[in-house]
CSV table of C-alpha atoms in Angstrom, one decimal:
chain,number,residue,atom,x,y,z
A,26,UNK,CA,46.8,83.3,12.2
A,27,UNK,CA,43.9,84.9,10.5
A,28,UNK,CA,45.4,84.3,7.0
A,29,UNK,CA,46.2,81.1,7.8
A,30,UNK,CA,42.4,80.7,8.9
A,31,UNK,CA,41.0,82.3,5.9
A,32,UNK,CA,43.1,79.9,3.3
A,33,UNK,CA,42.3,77.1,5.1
A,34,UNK,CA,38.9,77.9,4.5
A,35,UNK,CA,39.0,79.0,1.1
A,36,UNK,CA,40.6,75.4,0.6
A,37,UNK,CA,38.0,73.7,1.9
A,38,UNK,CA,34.9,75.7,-0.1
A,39,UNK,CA,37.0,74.6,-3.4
A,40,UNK,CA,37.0,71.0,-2.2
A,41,UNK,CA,33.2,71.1,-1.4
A,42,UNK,CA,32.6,72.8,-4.8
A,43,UNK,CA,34.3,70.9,-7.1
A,44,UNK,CA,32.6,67.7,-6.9
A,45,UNK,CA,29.1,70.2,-7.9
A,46,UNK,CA,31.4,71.7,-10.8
A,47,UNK,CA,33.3,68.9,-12.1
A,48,UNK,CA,30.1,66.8,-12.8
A,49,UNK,CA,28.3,70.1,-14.0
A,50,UNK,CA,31.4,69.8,-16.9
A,51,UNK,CA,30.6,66.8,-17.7
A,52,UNK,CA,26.9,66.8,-17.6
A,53,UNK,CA,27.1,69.6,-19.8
A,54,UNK,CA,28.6,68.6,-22.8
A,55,UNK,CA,29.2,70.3,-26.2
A,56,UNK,CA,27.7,67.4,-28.1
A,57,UNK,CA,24.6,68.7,-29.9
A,58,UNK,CA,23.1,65.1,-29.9
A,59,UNK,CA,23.0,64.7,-26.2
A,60,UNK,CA,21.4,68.1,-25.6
A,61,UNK,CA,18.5,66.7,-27.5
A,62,UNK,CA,17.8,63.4,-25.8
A,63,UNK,CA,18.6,64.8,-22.9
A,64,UNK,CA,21.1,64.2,-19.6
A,65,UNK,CA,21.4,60.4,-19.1
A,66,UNK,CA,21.4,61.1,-15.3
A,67,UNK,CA,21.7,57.1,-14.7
A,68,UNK,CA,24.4,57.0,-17.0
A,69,UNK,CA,26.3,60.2,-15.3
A,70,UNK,CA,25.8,58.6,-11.6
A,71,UNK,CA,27.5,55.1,-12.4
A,72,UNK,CA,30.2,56.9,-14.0
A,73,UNK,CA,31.2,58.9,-10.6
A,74,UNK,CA,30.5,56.0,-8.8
A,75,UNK,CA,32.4,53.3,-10.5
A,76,UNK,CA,36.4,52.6,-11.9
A,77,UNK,CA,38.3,53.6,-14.6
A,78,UNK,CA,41.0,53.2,-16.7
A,79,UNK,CA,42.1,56.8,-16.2
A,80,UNK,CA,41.6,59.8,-13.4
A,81,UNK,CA,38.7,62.4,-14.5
A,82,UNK,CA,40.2,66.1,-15.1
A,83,UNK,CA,38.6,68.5,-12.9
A,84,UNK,CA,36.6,71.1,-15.4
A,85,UNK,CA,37.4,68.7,-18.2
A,86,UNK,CA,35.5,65.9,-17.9
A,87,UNK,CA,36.9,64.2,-22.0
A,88,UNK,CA,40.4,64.6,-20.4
A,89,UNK,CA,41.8,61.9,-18.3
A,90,UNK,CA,44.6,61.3,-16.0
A,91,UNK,CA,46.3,57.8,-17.6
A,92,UNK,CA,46.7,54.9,-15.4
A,93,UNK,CA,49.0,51.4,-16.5
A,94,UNK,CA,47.2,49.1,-18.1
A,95,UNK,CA,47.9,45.4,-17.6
A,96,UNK,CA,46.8,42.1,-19.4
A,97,UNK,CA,47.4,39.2,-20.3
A,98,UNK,CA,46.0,38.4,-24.5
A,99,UNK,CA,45.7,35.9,-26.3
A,100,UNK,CA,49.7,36.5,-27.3
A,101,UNK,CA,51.1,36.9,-23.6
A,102,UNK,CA,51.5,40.3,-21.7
A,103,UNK,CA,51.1,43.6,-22.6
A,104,UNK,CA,51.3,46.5,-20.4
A,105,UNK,CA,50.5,50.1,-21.9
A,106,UNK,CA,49.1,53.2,-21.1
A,107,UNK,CA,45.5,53.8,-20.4
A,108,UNK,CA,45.6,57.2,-22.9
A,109,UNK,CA,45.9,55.1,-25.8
A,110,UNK,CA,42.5,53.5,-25.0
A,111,UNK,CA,41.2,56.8,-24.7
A,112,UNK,CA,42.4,58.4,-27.4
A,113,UNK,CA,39.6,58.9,-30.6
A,114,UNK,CA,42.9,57.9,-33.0
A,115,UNK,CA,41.2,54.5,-35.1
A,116,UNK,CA,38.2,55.0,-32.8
A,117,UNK,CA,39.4,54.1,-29.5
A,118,UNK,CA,41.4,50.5,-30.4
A,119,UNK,CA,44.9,50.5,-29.5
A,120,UNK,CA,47.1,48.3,-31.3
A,121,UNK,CA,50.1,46.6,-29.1
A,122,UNK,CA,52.1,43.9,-31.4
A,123,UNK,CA,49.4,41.5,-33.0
A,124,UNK,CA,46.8,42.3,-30.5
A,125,UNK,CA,44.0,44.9,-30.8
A,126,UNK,CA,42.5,47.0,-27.0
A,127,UNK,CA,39.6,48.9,-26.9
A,128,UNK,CA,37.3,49.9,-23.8
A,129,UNK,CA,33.8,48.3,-24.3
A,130,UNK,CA,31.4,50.3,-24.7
A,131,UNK,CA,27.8,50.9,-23.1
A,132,UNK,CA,25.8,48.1,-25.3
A,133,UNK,CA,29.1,45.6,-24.5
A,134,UNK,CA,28.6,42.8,-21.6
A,135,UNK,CA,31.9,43.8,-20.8
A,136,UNK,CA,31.2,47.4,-20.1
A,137,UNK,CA,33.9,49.9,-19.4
A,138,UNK,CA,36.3,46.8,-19.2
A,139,UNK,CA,39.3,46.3,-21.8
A,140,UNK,CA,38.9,43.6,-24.1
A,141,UNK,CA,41.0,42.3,-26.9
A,142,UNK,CA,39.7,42.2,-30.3
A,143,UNK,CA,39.7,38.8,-31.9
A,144,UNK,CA,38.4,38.4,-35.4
A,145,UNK,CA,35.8,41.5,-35.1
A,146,UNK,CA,34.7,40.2,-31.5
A,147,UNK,CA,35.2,41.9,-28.2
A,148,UNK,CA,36.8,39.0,-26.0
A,149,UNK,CA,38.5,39.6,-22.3
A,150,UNK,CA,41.7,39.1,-21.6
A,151,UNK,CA,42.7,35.8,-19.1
A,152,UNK,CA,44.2,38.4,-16.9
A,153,UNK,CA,43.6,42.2,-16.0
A,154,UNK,CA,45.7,43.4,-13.4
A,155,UNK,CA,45.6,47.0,-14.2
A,156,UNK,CA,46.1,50.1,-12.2
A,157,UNK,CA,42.5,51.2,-12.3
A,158,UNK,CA,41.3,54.5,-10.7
A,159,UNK,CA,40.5,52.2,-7.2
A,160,UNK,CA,43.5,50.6,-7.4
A,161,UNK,CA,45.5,53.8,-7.3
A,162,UNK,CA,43.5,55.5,-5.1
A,163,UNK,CA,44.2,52.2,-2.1
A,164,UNK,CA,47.8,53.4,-2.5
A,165,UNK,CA,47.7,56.7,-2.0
A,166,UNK,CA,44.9,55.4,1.0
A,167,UNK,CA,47.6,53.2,2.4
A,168,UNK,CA,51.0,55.8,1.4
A,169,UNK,CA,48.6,58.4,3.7
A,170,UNK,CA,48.3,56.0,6.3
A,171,UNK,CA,51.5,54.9,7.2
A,172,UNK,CA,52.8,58.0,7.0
A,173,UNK,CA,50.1,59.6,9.8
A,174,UNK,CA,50.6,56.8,12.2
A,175,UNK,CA,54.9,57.4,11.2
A,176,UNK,CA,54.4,60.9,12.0
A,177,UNK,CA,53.0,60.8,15.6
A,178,UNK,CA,56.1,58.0,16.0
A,179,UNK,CA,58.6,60.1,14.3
A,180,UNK,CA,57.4,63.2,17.0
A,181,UNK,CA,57.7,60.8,20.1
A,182,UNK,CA,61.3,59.6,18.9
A,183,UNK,CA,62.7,63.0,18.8
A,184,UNK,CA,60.8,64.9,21.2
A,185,UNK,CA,60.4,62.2,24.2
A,186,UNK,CA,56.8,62.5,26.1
A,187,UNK,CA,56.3,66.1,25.3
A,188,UNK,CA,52.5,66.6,23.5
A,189,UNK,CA,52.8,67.2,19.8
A,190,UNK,CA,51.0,70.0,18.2
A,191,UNK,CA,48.7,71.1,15.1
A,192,UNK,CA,48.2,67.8,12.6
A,193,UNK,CA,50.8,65.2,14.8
A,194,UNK,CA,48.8,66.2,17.9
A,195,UNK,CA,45.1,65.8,16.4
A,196,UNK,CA,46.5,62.1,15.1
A,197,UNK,CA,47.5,61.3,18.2
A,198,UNK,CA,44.5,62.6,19.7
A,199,UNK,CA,42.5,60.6,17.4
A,200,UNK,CA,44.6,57.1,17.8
A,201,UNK,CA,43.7,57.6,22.0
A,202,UNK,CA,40.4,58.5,21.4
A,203,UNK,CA,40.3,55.1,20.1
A,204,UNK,CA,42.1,53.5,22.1
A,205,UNK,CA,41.3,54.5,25.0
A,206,UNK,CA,37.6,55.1,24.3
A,207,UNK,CA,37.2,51.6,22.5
A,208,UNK,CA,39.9,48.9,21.9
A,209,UNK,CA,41.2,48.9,25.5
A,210,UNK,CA,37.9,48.7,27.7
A,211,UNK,CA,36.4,45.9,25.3
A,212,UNK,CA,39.2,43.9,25.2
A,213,UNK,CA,41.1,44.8,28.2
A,214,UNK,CA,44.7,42.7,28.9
A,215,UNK,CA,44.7,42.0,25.0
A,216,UNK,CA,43.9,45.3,23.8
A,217,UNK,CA,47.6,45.4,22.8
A,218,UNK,CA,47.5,42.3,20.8
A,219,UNK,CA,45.0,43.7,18.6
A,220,UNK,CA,45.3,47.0,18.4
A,221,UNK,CA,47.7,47.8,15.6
A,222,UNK,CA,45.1,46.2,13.1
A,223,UNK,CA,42.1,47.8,14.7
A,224,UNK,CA,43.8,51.5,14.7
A,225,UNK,CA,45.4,50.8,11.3
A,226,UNK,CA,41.8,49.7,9.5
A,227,UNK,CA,40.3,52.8,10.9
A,228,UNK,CA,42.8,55.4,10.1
A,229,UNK,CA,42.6,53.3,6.4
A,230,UNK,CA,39.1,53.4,6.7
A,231,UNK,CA,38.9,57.5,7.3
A,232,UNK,CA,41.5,58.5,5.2
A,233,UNK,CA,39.1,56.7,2.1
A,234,UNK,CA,36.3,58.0,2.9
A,235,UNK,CA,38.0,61.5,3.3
A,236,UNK,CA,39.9,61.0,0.0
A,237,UNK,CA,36.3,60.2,-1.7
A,238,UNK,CA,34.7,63.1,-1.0
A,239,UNK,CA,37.3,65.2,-2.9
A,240,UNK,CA,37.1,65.1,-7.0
A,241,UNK,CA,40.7,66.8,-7.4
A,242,UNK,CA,43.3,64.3,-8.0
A,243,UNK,CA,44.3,62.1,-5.4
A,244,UNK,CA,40.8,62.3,-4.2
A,245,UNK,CA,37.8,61.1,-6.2
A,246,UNK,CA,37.9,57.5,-6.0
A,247,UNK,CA,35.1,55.9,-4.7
A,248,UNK,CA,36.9,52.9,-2.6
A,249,UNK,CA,34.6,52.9,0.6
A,250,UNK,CA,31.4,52.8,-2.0
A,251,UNK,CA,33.1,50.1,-3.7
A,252,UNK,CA,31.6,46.9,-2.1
A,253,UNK,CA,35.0,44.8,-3.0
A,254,UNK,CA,36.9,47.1,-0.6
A,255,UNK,CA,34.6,46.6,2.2
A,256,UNK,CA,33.9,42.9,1.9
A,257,UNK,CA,38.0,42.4,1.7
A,258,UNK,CA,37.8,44.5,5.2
A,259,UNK,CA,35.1,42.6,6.7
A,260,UNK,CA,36.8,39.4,6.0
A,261,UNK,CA,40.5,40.6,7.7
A,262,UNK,CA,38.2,41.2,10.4
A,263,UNK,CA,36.6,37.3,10.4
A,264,UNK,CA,39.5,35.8,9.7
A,265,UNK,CA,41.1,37.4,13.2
A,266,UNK,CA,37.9,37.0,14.9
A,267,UNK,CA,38.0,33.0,14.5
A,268,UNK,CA,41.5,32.1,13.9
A,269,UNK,CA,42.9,33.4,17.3
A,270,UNK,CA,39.8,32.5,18.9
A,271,UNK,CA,39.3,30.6,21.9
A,272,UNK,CA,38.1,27.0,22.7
A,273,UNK,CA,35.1,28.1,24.9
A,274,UNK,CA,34.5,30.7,21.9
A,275,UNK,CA,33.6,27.3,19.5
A,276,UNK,CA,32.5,25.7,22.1
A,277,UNK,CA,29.7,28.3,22.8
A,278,UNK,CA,28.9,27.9,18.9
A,279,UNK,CA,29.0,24.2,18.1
A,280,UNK,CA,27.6,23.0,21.9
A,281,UNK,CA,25.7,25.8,23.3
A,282,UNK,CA,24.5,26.0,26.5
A,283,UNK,CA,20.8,25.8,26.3
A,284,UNK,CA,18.0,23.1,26.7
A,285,UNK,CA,19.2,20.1,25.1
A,286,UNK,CA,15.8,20.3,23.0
A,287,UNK,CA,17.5,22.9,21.1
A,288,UNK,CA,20.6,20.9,20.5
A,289,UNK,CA,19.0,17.3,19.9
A,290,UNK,CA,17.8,15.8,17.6
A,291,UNK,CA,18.1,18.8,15.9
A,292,UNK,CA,20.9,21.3,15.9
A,293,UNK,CA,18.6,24.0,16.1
A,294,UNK,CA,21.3,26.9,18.2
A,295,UNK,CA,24.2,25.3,16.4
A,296,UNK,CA,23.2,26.5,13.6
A,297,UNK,CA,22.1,29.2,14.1
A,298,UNK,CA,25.4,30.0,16.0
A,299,UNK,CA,27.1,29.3,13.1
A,300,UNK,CA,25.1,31.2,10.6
A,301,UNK,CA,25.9,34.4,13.2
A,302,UNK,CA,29.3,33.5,12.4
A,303,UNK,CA,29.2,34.4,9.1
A,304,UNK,CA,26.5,37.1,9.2
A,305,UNK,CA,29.0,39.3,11.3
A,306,UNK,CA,31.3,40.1,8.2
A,307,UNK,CA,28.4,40.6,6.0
A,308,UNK,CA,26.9,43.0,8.2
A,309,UNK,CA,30.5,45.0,8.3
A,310,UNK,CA,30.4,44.8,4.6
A,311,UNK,CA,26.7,46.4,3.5
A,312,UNK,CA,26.8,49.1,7.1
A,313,UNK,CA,30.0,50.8,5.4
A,314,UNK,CA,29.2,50.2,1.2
A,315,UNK,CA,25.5,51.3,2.0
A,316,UNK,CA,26.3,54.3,3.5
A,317,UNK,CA,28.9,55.9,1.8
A,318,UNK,CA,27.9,54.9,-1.6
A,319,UNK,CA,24.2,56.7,-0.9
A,320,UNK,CA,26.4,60.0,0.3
A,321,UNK,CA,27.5,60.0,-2.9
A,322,UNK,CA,24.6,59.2,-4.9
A,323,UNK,CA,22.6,61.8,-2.8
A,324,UNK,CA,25.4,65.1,-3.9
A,325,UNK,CA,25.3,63.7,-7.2
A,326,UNK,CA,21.6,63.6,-8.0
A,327,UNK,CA,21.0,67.1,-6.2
A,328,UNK,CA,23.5,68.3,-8.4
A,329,UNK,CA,21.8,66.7,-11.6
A,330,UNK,CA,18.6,68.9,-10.5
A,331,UNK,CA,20.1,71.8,-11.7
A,332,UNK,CA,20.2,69.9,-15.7
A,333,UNK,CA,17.0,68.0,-15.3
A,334,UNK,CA,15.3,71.6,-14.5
A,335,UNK,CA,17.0,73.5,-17.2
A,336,UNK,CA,14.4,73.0,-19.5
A,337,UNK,CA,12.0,74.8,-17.3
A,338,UNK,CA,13.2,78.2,-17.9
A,339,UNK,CA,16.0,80.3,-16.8
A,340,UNK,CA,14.3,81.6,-13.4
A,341,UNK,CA,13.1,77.9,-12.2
A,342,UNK,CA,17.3,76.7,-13.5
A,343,UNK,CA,18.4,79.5,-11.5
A,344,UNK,CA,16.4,79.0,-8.2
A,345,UNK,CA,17.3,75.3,-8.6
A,346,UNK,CA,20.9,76.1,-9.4
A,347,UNK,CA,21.0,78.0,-5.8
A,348,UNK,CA,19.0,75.4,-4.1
A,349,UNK,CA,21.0,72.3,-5.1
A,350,UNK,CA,24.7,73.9,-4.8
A,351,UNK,CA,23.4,74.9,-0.6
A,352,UNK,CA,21.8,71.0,0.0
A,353,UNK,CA,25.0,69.4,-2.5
A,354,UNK,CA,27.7,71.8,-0.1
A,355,UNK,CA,25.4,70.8,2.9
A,356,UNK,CA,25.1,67.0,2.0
A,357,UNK,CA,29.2,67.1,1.6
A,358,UNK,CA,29.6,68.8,5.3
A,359,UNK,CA,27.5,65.6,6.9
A,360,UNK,CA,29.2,63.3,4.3
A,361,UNK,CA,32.7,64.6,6.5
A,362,UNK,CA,30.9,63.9,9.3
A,363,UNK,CA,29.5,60.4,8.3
A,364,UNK,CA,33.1,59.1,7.1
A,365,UNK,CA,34.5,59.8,10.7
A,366,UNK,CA,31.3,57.9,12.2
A,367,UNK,CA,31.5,55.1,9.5
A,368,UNK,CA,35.1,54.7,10.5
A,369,UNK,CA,34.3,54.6,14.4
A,370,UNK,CA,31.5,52.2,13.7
A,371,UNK,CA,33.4,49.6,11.7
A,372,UNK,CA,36.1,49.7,13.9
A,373,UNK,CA,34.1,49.1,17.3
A,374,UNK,CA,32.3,46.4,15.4
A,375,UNK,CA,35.6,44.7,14.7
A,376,UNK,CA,36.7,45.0,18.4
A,377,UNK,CA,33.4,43.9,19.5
A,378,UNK,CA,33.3,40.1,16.7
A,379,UNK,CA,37.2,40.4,18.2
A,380,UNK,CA,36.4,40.5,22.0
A,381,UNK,CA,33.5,37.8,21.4
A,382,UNK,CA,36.4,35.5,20.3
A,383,UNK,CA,38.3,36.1,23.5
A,384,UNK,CA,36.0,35.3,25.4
A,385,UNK,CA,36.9,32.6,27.8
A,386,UNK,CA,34.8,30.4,30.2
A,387,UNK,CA,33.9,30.8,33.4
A,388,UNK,CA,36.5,28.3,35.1
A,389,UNK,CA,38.9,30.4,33.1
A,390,UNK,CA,38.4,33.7,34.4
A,391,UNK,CA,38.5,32.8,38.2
A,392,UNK,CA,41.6,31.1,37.7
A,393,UNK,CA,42.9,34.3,36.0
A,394,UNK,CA,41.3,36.2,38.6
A,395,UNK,CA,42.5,34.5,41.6
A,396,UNK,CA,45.2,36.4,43.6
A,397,UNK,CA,48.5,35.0,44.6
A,398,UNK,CA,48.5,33.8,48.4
A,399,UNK,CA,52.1,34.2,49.7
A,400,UNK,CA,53.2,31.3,51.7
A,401,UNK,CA,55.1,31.9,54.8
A,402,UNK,CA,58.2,29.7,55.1
């Protein structure tokens, strides 16, 4: 038991480190030039932050993990690996057929995209479908998913109603936590019609955010920081809210009940009502890109003090060495913390825009309501 304890948490210092070490490779570089114009910390934050082409090597920030590339040129499709951009063979530019690939560079309005060399000019493709570092890192998201929720099924199946231990029985004891904490008192008798999606979007949501914090390969990607994956989440989550909602739902947002002043002559609450509508989604979008996107930022610019202060001397680089590496293990502690609470919080949003479109009138409800008088014969 104690062994067990102590590798667990010898596993979990090396995860909280190597985002501090792995950016410390890259930041410093063998490259002469850049020691003498400095650190381009902007430069190194968007790097973390954004896609790729490939998966950064932990310690080895030139090496890269090659994803498939896929696009379609001027001559048709061409699907290759993502080394061959990344190679320094003819200067980056891979050749596939007739067509020439590069990645663009900094200076390029096409930055870190592949485009297709036409005539000396950098043009993008009509189509890029390629693996990128996001992409990949959704898969392993969703592979991780089904197979926790599988698990706790898989348990039940062989072992009846008897309480499942270690990582089924901390699953499980998540799902009812939400469940029974959230989904089934907001949305009572339909808590069951929408609870597979409001489960499965936050065991998807945690497991990102979990994966993110981790800079060894399958973690690393930022998905939850990436604003596309939250706005596609946000809009699942609108397009339940309205499509199975109810008649005195749209009737409550086209025909409010308030003074008619406010209806006539101008649609004052309808419009408003219907510019709530929309805000809902957006709101789901920024609270969950916002916050996990400054976690990041935050370890990666306390890490970055250690290079910006190097030029200070090696007593004020070593006291900010120490200093950074506590608040950058610290910042990656609440950052574990925050992606369980950013997961919660998106998903009791969701079941809250959900519940709002179940809501039915007031007619309705008695009727529902009203118990069943036996009639004697």
């Amino acid at each position: 038991m104690i062994k067990q304890t102590f590798t667990t948490i010898a596993l979990a210092l090396i995860a909280l480190l190597a985002p501090v070490v792995a950016l410390a490779s890259s930041s410093h570089g063998e490259d002469p030039a850049a020691k003498e114009e400095g650190i381009d910390a902007q430069g190194i934050i968007f790097e973390h932050l954004g896609d790729g082409y490939g998966w950064e090597v932990p310690f080895n920030h030139h090496k890269r993990i090659p994803l498939p590339v896929i696009v379609w040129g001027s001559d048709g499709l061409h699907v290759f690996s993502s080394s061959r951009l990344n190679s320094e063979v003819n200067g980056g530019v891979w050749r596939d057929g007739n067509a020439e690939f590069k990645i663009a560079g900094k200076d390029s309005p096409y930055k870190g995209k592949v485009v297709e060399i036409i005539n000396g000019e950098e043009v993008k493709p009509a189509l890029d479908i390629s693996i990128t570092k996001n992409v990949c890192g959704i898969f392993i998201a969703v592979l991780l998913c089904i197979w926790s929720i599988l698990s706790v099924a898989r348990w039940h199946r062989t072992q009846g109603m008897k309480g499942p231990r270690k990582m089924v029985g901390a699953i499980e004891f998540v799902i009812l936590f939400i469940y029974d904490g959230v989904i089934k008192p907001t949305l009572k008798n339909k808590a069951n019609k929408f609870a597979p999606y409001l489960l499965t979007v936050f065991f998807f949501i945690l497991i990102m955010n979990l994966l993110g914090l981790i800079v060894i390969f399958p973690g690393g990607a930022n998905l939850t920081g990436n604003i596309a994956v939250t706005l596609v989440l946000a809009i699942i989550t609108f397009l339940i809210t309205n499509l199975f909602a109810t008649k005195h739902y749209w009737k409550e947002i086209f025909n409010p009940e308030v003074p008619w002043w406010l209806k006539y002559p101008l649609p004052i609450m309808p419009i408003i009502e219907i510019f709530g509508v929309f805000t809902k989604p957006a709101a789901l979008t920024v609270r969950l890109f916002a916050n996990m996107m400054g976690g990041h930022m935050i370890v990666i610019v306390l890490t970055l003090l250690i290079f910006i202060f190097a030029a200070m001397g090696p007593v004020v680089t070593g006291a900010t060495a120490v200093v950074s590496v506590i608040f950058s293990v610290f910042m990656l502690c609440i950052d574990v913390l925050v992606s369980f609470i950013q997961a919660y919080v998106f998903t009791m949003l969701s079941t809250l825009f959900i519940a709002l479109g179940q809501e039915e009138g007031h007619h309705e409800e008695h009727a529902a309501e009203k118990p069943v008088v036996p009639q004697n014969p």
